[in-house]
PDB file of C-alpha atoms and ligand atoms in Angstrom:
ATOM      1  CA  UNK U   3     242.539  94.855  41.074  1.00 60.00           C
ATOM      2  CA  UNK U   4     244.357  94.951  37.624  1.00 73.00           C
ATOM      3  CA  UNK U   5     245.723  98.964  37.488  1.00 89.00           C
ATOM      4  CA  UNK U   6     244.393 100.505  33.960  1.00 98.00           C
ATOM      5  CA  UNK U   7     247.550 100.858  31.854  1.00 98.00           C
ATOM      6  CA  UNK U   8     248.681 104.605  30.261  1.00 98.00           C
ATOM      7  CA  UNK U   9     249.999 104.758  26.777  1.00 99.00           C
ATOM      8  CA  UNK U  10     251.148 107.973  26.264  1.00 99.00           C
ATOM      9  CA  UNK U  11     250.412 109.729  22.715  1.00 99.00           C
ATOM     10  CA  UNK U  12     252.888 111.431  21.491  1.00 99.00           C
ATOM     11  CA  UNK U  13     251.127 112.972  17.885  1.00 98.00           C
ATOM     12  CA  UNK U  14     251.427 116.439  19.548  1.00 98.00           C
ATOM     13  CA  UNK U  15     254.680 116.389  20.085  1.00 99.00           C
ATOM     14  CA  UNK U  16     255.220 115.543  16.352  1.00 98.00           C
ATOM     15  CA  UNK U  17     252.998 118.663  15.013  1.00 98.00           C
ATOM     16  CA  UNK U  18     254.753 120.901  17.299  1.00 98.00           C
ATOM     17  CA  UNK U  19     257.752 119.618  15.776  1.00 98.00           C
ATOM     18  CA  UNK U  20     256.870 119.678  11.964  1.00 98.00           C
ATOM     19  CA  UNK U  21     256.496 123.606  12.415  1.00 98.00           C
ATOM     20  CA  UNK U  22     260.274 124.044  12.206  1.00 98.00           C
ATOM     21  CA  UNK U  23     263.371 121.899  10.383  1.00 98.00           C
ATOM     22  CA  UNK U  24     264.908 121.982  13.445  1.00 98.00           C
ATOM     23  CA  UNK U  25     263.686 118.534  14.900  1.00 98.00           C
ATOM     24  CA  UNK U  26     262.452 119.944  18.250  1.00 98.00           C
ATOM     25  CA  UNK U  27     260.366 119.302  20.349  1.00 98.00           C
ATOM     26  CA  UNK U  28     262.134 115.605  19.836  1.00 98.00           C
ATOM     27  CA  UNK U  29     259.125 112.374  19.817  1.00 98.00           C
ATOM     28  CA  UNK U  30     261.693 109.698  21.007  1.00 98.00           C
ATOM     29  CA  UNK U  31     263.274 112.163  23.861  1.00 98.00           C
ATOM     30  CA  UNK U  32     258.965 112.926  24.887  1.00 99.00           C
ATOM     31  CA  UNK U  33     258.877 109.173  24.851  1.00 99.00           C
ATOM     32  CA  UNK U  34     262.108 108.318  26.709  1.00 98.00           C
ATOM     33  CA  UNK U  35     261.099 110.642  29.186  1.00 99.00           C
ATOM     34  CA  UNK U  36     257.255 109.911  29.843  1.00 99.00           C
ATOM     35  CA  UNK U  37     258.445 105.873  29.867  1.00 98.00           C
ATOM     36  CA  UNK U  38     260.846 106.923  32.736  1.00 98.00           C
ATOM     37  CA  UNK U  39     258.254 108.415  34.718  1.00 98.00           C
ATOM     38  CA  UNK U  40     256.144 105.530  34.596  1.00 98.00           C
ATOM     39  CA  UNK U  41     253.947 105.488  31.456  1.00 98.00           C
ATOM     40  CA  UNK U  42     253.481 101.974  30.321  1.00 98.00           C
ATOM     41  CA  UNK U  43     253.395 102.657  26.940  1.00 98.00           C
ATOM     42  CA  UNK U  44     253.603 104.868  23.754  1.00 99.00           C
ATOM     43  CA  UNK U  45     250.525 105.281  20.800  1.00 99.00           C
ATOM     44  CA  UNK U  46     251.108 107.002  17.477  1.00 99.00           C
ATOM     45  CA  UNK U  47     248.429 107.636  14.868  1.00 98.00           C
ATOM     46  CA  UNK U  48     250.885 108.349  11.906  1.00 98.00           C
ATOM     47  CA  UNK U  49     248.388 109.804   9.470  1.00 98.00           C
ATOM     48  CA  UNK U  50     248.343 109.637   5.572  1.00 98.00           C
ATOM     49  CA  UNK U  51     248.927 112.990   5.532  1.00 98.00           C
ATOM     50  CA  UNK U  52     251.972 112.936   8.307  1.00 98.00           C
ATOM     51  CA  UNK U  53     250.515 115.868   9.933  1.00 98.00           C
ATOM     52  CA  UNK U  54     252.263 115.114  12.980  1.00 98.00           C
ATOM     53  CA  UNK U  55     253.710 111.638  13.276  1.00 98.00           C
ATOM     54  CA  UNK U  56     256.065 110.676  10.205  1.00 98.00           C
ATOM     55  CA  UNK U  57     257.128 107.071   9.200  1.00 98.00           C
ATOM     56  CA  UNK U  58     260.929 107.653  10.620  1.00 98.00           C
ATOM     57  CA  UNK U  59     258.890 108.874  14.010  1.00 98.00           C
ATOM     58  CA  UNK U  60     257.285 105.162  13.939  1.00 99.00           C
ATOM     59  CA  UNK U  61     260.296 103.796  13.274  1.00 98.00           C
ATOM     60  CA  UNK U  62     262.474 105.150  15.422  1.00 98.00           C
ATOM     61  CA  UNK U  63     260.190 105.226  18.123  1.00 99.00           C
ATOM     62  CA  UNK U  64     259.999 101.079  17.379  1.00 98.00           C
ATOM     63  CA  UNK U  65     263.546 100.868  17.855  1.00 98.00           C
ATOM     64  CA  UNK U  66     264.002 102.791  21.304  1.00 98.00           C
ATOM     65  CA  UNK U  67     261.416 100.849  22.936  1.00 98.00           C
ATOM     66  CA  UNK U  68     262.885  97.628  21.785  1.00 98.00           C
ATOM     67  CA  UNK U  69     266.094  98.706  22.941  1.00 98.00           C
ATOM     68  CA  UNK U  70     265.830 100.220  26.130  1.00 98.00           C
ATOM     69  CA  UNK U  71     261.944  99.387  26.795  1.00 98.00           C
ATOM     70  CA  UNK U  72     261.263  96.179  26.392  1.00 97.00           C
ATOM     71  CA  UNK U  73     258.526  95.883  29.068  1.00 98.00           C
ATOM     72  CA  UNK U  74     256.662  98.648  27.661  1.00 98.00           C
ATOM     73  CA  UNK U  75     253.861  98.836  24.850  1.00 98.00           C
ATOM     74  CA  UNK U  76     253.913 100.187  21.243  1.00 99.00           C
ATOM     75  CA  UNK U  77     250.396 100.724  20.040  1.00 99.00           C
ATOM     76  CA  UNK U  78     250.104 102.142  16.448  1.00 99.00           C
ATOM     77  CA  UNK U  79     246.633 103.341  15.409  1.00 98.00           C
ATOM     78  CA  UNK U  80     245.230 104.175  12.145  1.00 98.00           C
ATOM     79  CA  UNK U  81     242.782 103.360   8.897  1.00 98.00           C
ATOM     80  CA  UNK U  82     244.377  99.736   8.031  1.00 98.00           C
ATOM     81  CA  UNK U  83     242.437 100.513   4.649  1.00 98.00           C
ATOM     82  CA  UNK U  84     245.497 103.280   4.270  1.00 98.00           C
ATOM     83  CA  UNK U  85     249.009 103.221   5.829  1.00 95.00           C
ATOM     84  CA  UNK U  86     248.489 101.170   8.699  1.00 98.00           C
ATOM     85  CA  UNK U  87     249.128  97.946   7.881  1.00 98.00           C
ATOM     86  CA  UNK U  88     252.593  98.819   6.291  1.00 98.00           C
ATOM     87  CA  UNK U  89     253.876  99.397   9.941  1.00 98.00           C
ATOM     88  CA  UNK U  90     252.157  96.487  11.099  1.00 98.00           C
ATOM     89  CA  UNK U  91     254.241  94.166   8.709  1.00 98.00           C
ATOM     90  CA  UNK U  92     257.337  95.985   9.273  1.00 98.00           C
ATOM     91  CA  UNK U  93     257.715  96.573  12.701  1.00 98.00           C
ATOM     92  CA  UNK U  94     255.124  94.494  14.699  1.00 98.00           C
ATOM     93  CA  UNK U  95     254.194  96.231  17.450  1.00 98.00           C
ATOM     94  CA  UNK U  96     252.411  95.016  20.703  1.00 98.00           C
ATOM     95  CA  UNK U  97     249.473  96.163  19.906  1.00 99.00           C
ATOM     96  CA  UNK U  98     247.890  97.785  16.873  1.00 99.00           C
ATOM     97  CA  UNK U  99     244.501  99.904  16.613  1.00 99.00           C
ATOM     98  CA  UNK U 100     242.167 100.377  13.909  1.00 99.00           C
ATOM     99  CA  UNK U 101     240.256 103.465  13.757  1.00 98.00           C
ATOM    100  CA  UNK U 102     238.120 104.073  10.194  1.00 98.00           C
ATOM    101  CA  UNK U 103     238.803 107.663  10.076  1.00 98.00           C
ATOM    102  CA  UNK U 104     239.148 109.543   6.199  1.00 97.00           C
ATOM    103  CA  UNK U 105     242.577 111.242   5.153  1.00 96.00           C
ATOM    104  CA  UNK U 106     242.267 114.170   6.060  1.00 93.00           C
ATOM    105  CA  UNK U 107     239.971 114.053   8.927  1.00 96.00           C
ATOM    106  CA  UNK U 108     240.175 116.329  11.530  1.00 97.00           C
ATOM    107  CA  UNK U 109     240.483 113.790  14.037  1.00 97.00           C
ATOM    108  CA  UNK U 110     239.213 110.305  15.203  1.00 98.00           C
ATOM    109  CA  UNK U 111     235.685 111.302  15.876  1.00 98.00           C
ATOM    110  CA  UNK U 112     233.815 107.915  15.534  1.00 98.00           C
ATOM    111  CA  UNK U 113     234.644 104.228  16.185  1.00 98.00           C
ATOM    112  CA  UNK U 114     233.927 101.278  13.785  1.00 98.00           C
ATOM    113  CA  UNK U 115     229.950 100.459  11.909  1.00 98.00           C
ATOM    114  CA  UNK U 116     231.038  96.831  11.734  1.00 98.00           C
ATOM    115  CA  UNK U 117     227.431  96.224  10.740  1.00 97.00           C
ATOM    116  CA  UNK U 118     228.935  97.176   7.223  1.00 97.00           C
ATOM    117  CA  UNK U 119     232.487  96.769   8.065  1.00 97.00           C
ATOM    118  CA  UNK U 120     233.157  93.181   9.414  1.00 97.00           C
ATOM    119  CA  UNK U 121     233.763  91.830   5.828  1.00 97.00           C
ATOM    120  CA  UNK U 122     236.306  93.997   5.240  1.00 97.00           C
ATOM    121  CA  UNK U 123     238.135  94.618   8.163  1.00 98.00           C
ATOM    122  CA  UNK U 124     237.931  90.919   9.443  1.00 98.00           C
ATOM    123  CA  UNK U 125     241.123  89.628   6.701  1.00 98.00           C
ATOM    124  CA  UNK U 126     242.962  92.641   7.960  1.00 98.00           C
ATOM    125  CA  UNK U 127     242.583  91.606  11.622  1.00 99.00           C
ATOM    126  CA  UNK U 128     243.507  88.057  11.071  1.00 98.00           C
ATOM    127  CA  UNK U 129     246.643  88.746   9.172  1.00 98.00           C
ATOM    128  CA  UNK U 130     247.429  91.158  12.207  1.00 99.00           C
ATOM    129  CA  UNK U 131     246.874  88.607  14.491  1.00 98.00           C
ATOM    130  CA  UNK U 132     248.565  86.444  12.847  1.00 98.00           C
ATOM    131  CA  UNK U 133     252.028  88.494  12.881  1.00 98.00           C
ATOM    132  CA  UNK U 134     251.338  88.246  16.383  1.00 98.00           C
ATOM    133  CA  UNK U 135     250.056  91.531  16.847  1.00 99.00           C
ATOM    134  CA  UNK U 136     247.150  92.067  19.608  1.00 99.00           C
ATOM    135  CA  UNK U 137     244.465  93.995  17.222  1.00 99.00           C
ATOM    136  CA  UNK U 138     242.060  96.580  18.719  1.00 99.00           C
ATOM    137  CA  UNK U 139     239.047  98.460  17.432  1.00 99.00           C
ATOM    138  CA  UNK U 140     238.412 101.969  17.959  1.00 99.00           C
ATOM    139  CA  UNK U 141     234.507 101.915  18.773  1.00 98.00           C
ATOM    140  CA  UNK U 142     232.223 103.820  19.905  1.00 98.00           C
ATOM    141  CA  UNK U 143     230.100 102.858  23.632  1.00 98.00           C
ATOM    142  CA  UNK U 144     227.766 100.917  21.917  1.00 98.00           C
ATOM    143  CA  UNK U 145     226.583  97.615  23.967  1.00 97.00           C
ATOM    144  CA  UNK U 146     225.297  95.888  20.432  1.00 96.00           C
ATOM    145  CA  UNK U 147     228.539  96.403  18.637  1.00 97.00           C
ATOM    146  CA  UNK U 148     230.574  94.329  20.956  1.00 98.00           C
ATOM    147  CA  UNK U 149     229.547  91.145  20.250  1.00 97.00           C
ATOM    148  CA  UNK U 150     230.882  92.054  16.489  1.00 98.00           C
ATOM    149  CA  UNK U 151     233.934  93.248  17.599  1.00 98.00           C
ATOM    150  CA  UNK U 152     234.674  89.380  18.749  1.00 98.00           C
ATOM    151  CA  UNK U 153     233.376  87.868  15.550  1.00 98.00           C
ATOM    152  CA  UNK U 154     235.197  89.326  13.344  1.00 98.00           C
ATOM    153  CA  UNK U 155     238.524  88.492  15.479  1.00 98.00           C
ATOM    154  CA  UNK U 156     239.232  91.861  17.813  1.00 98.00           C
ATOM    155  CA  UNK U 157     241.359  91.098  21.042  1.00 99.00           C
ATOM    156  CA  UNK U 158     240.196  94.340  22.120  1.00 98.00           C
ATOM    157  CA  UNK U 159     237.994  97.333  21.565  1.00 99.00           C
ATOM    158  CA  UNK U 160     238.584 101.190  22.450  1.00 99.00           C
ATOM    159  CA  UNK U 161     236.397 102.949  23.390  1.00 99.00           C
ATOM    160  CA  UNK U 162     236.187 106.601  21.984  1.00 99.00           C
ATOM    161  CA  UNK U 163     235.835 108.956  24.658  1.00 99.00           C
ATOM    162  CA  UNK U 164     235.375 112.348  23.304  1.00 98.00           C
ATOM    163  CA  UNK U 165     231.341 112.223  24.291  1.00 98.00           C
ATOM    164  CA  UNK U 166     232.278 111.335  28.114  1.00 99.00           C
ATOM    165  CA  UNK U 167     235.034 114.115  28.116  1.00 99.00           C
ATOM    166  CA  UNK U 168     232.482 116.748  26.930  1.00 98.00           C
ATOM    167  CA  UNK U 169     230.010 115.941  29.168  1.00 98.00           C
ATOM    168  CA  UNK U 170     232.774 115.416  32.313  1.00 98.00           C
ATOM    169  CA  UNK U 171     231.427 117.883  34.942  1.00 98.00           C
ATOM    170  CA  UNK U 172     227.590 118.708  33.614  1.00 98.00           C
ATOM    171  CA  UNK U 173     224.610 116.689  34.647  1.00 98.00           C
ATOM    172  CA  UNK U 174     225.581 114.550  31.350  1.00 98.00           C
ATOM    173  CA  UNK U 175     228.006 113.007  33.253  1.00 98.00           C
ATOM    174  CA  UNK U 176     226.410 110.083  35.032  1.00 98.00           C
ATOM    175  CA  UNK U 177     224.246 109.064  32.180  1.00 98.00           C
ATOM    176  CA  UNK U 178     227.633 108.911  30.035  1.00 98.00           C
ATOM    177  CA  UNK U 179     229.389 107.339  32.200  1.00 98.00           C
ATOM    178  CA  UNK U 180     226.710 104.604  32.446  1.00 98.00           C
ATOM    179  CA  UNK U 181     226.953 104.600  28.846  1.00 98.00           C
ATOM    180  CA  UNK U 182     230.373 103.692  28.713  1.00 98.00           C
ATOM    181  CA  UNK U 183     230.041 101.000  31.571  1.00 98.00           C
ATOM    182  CA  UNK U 184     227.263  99.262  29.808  1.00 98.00           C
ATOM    183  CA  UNK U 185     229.178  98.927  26.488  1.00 98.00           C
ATOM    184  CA  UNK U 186     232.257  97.795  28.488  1.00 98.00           C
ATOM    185  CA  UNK U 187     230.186  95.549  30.560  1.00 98.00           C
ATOM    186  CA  UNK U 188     229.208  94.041  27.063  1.00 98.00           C
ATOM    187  CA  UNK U 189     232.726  93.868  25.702  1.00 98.00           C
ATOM    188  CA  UNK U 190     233.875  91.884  28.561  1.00 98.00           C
ATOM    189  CA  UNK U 191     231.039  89.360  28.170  1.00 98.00           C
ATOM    190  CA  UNK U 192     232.109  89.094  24.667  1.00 98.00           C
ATOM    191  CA  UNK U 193     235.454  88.207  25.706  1.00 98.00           C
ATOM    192  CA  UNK U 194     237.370  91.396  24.602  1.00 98.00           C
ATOM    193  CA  UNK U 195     239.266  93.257  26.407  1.00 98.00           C
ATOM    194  CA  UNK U 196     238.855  97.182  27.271  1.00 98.00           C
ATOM    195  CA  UNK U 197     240.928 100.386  26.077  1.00 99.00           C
ATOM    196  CA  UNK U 198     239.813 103.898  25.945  1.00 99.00           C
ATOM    197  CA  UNK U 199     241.348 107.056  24.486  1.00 98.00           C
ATOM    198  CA  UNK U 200     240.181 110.722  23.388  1.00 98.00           C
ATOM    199  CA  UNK U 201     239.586 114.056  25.233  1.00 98.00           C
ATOM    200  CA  UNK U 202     241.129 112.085  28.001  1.00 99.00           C
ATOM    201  CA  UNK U 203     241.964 114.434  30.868  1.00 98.00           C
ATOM    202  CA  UNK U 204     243.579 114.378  34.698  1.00 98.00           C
ATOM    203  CA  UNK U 205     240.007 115.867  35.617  1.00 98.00           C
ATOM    204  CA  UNK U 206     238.181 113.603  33.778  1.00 98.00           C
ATOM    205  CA  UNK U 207     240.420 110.537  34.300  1.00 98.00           C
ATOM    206  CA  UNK U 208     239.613 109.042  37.525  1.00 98.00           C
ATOM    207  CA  UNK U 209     235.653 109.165  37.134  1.00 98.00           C
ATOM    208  CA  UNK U 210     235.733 107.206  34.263  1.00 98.00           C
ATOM    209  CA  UNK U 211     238.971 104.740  35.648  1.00 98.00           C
ATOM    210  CA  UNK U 212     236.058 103.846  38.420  1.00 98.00           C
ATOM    211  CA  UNK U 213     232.987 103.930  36.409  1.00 98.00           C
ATOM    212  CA  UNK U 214     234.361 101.517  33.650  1.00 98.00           C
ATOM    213  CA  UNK U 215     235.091  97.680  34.809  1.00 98.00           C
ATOM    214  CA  UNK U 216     238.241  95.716  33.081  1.00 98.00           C
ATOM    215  CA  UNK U 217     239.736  99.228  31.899  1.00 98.00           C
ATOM    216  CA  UNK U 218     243.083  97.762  30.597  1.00 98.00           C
ATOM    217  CA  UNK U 219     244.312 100.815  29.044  1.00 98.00           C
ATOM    218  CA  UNK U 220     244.395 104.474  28.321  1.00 99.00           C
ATOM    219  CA  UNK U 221     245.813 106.128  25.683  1.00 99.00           C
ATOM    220  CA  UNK U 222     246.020 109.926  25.993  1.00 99.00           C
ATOM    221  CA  UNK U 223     248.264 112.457  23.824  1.00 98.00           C
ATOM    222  CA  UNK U 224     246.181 115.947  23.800  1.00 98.00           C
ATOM    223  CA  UNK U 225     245.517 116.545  26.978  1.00 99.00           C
ATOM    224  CA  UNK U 226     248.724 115.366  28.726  1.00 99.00           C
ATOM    225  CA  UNK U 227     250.762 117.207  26.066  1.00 98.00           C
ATOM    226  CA  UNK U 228     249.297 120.169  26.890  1.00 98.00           C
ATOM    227  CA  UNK U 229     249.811 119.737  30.471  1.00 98.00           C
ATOM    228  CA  UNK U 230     253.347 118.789  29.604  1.00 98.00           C
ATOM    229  CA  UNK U 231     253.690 122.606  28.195  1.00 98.00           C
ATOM    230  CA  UNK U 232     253.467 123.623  31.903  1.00 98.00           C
ATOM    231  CA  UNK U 233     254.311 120.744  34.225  1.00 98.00           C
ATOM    232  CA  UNK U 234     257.340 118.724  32.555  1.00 98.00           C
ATOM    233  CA  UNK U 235     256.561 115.439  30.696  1.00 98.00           C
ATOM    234  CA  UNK U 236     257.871 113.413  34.115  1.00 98.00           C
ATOM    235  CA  UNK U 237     255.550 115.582  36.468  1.00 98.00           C
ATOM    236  CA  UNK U 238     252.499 115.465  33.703  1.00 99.00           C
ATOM    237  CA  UNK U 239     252.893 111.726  33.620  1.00 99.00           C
ATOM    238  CA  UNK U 240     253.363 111.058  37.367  1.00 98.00           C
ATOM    239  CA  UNK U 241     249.525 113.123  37.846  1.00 98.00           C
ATOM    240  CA  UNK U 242     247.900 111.097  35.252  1.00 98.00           C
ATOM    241  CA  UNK U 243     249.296 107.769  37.118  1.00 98.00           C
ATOM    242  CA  UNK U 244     247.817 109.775  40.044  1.00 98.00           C
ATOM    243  CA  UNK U 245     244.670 110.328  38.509  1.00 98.00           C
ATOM    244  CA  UNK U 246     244.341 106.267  37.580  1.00 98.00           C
ATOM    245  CA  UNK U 247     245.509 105.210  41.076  1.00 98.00           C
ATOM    246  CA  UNK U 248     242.796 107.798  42.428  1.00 97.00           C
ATOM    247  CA  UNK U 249     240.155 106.122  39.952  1.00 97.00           C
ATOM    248  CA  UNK U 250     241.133 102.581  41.385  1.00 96.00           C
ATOM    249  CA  UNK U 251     240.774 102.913  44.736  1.00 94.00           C
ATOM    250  CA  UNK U 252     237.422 102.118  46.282  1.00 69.00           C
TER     251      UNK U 252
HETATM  252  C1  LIG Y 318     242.154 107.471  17.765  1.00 59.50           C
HETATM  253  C2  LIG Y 318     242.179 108.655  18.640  1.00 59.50           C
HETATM  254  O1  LIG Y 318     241.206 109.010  19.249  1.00 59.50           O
HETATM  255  C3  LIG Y 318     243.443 109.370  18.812  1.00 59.50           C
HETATM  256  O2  LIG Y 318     244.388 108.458  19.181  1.00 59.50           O
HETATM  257  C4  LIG Y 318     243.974 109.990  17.565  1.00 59.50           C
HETATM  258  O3  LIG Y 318     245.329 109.690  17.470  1.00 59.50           O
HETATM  259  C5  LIG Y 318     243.850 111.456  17.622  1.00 59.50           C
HETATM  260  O4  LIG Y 318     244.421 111.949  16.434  1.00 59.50           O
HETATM  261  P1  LIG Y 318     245.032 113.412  16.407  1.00 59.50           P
HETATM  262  O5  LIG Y 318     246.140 113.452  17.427  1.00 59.50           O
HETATM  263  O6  LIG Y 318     245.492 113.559  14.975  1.00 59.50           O
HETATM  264  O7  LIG Y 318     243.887 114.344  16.779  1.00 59.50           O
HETATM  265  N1  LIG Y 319     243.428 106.603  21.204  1.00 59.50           N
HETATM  266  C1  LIG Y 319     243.399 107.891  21.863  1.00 59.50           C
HETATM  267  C2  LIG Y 319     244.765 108.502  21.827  1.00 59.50           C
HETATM  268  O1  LIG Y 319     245.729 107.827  21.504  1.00 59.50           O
HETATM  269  C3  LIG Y 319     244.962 109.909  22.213  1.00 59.50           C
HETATM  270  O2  LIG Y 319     243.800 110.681  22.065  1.00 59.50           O
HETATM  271  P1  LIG Y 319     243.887 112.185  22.646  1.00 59.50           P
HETATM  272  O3  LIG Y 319     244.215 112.074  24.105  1.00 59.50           O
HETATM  273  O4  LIG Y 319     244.971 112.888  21.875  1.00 59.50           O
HETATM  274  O5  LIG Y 319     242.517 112.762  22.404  1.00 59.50           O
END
């Protein structure tokens, strides 16, 4: 049974470090030391507004995980309709993810309408693709989307998890979790393949790891940051691999 990838987000580590001109916490030494443990990747979401993650952070992040990484993943996320596809030509990465959010939102809090949105995004995927870049869309778990996802030229999808994590651990669960295995269920027959990130948790990991089929990937930043605070990025990293393994096994 394939084992669900972690891609470690590292935005937190970045907004921590903004507070200060002192360049600590350090995102490359976060990185280095969450890709020793075992993560299998690294995501940044390098907003417009470089909240957290700056354009040296991508870069320099790029150039350690060529370097001494080579095995492991570099997913960049963001609006390709603002900065996104700048990094994509410059530095293609293994994988990049689009996610429609607005400047200054927040955060991601909804995946792609590509009822309205294939005819724009679809160009934007293609010349992705085309760099040789594996292109993901940040969706939300809905079974009818799916089959758009693949027309308009996705390898993948992502599935936003925010409304799983909330209801992780109140009689919500189950029907969410059905929710999300129904709209993976429908990615796969589309011929996608299946990522998930937000709210992401190692409580609410391993319920969703077995609930989901074809989970290729997680990307978590949040959660394992903050556990990170306490625990020690190696430790923090080792309990989410944990928490997969634990939603593998039968
Ligand atoms: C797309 C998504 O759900 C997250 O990867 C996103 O990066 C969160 O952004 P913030 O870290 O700015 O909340
Ligand atoms: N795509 C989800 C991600 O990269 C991290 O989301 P979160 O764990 O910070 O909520």
């Amino acid at each position: 049974m394939m084992l669900t990838a972690l891609s470690v987000n590292v935005n937190k580590v970045a907004l921590v470090r903004n507070t200060r001109h002192l360049g600590i916490p350090s995102v490359t030494r976060a990185a280095q030391l969450c890709l020793e443990a075992g993560a299998h990747g690294i995501t940044v979401h390098p907003r417009p507004d470089a909240r957290h993650i700056r354009a040296d952070d991508v870069r320099e992040l790029h150039v350690l995980l060529k370097t001494s990484w080579p095995q492991a993943e570099f997913n960049i996320e963001g609006n390709p309709f603002h900065n996104l596809m700048d990094f994509v030509r410059e530095l293609k990465p293994q994988q990049v993810t689009f996610v429609p959010d607005s400047e200054g939102q927040f955060t991601s809090d909804h995946g792609w309408n590509l009822k309205q949105d294939a005819g724009r995004v679809r160009p934007l995927i293609a010349e992705a693709r085309a760099l040789g870049v594996r292109v993901s869309l940040f969706m939300d778990a809905d079974p009818e989307q799916m089959a758009l996802a693949k027309a308009v030229g996705a390898d993948r999808i992502e599935l936003y998890t925010e409304p799983y994590a909330a209801a992780w651990g109140t009689p919500r669960q189950q029907g969410e979790l059905d929710r999300f295995a129904a709209a993976a269920r429908a990615a796969l027959a589309a011929g996608l393949g299946v990522n998930a990130g937000h709210d992401l948790s190692r409580d609410n990991l391993p319920d969703f790891v077995r609930a989901v089929p074809g989970l290729q990937e997680v990307s978590i930043g949040h959660a394992l940051v903050a556990d990170a605070l306490e625990l020690g990025y190696a430790e923090t990293v080792r309990q989410y691999l944990q928490a997969i393994e634990r939603g593998a096994a039968k």
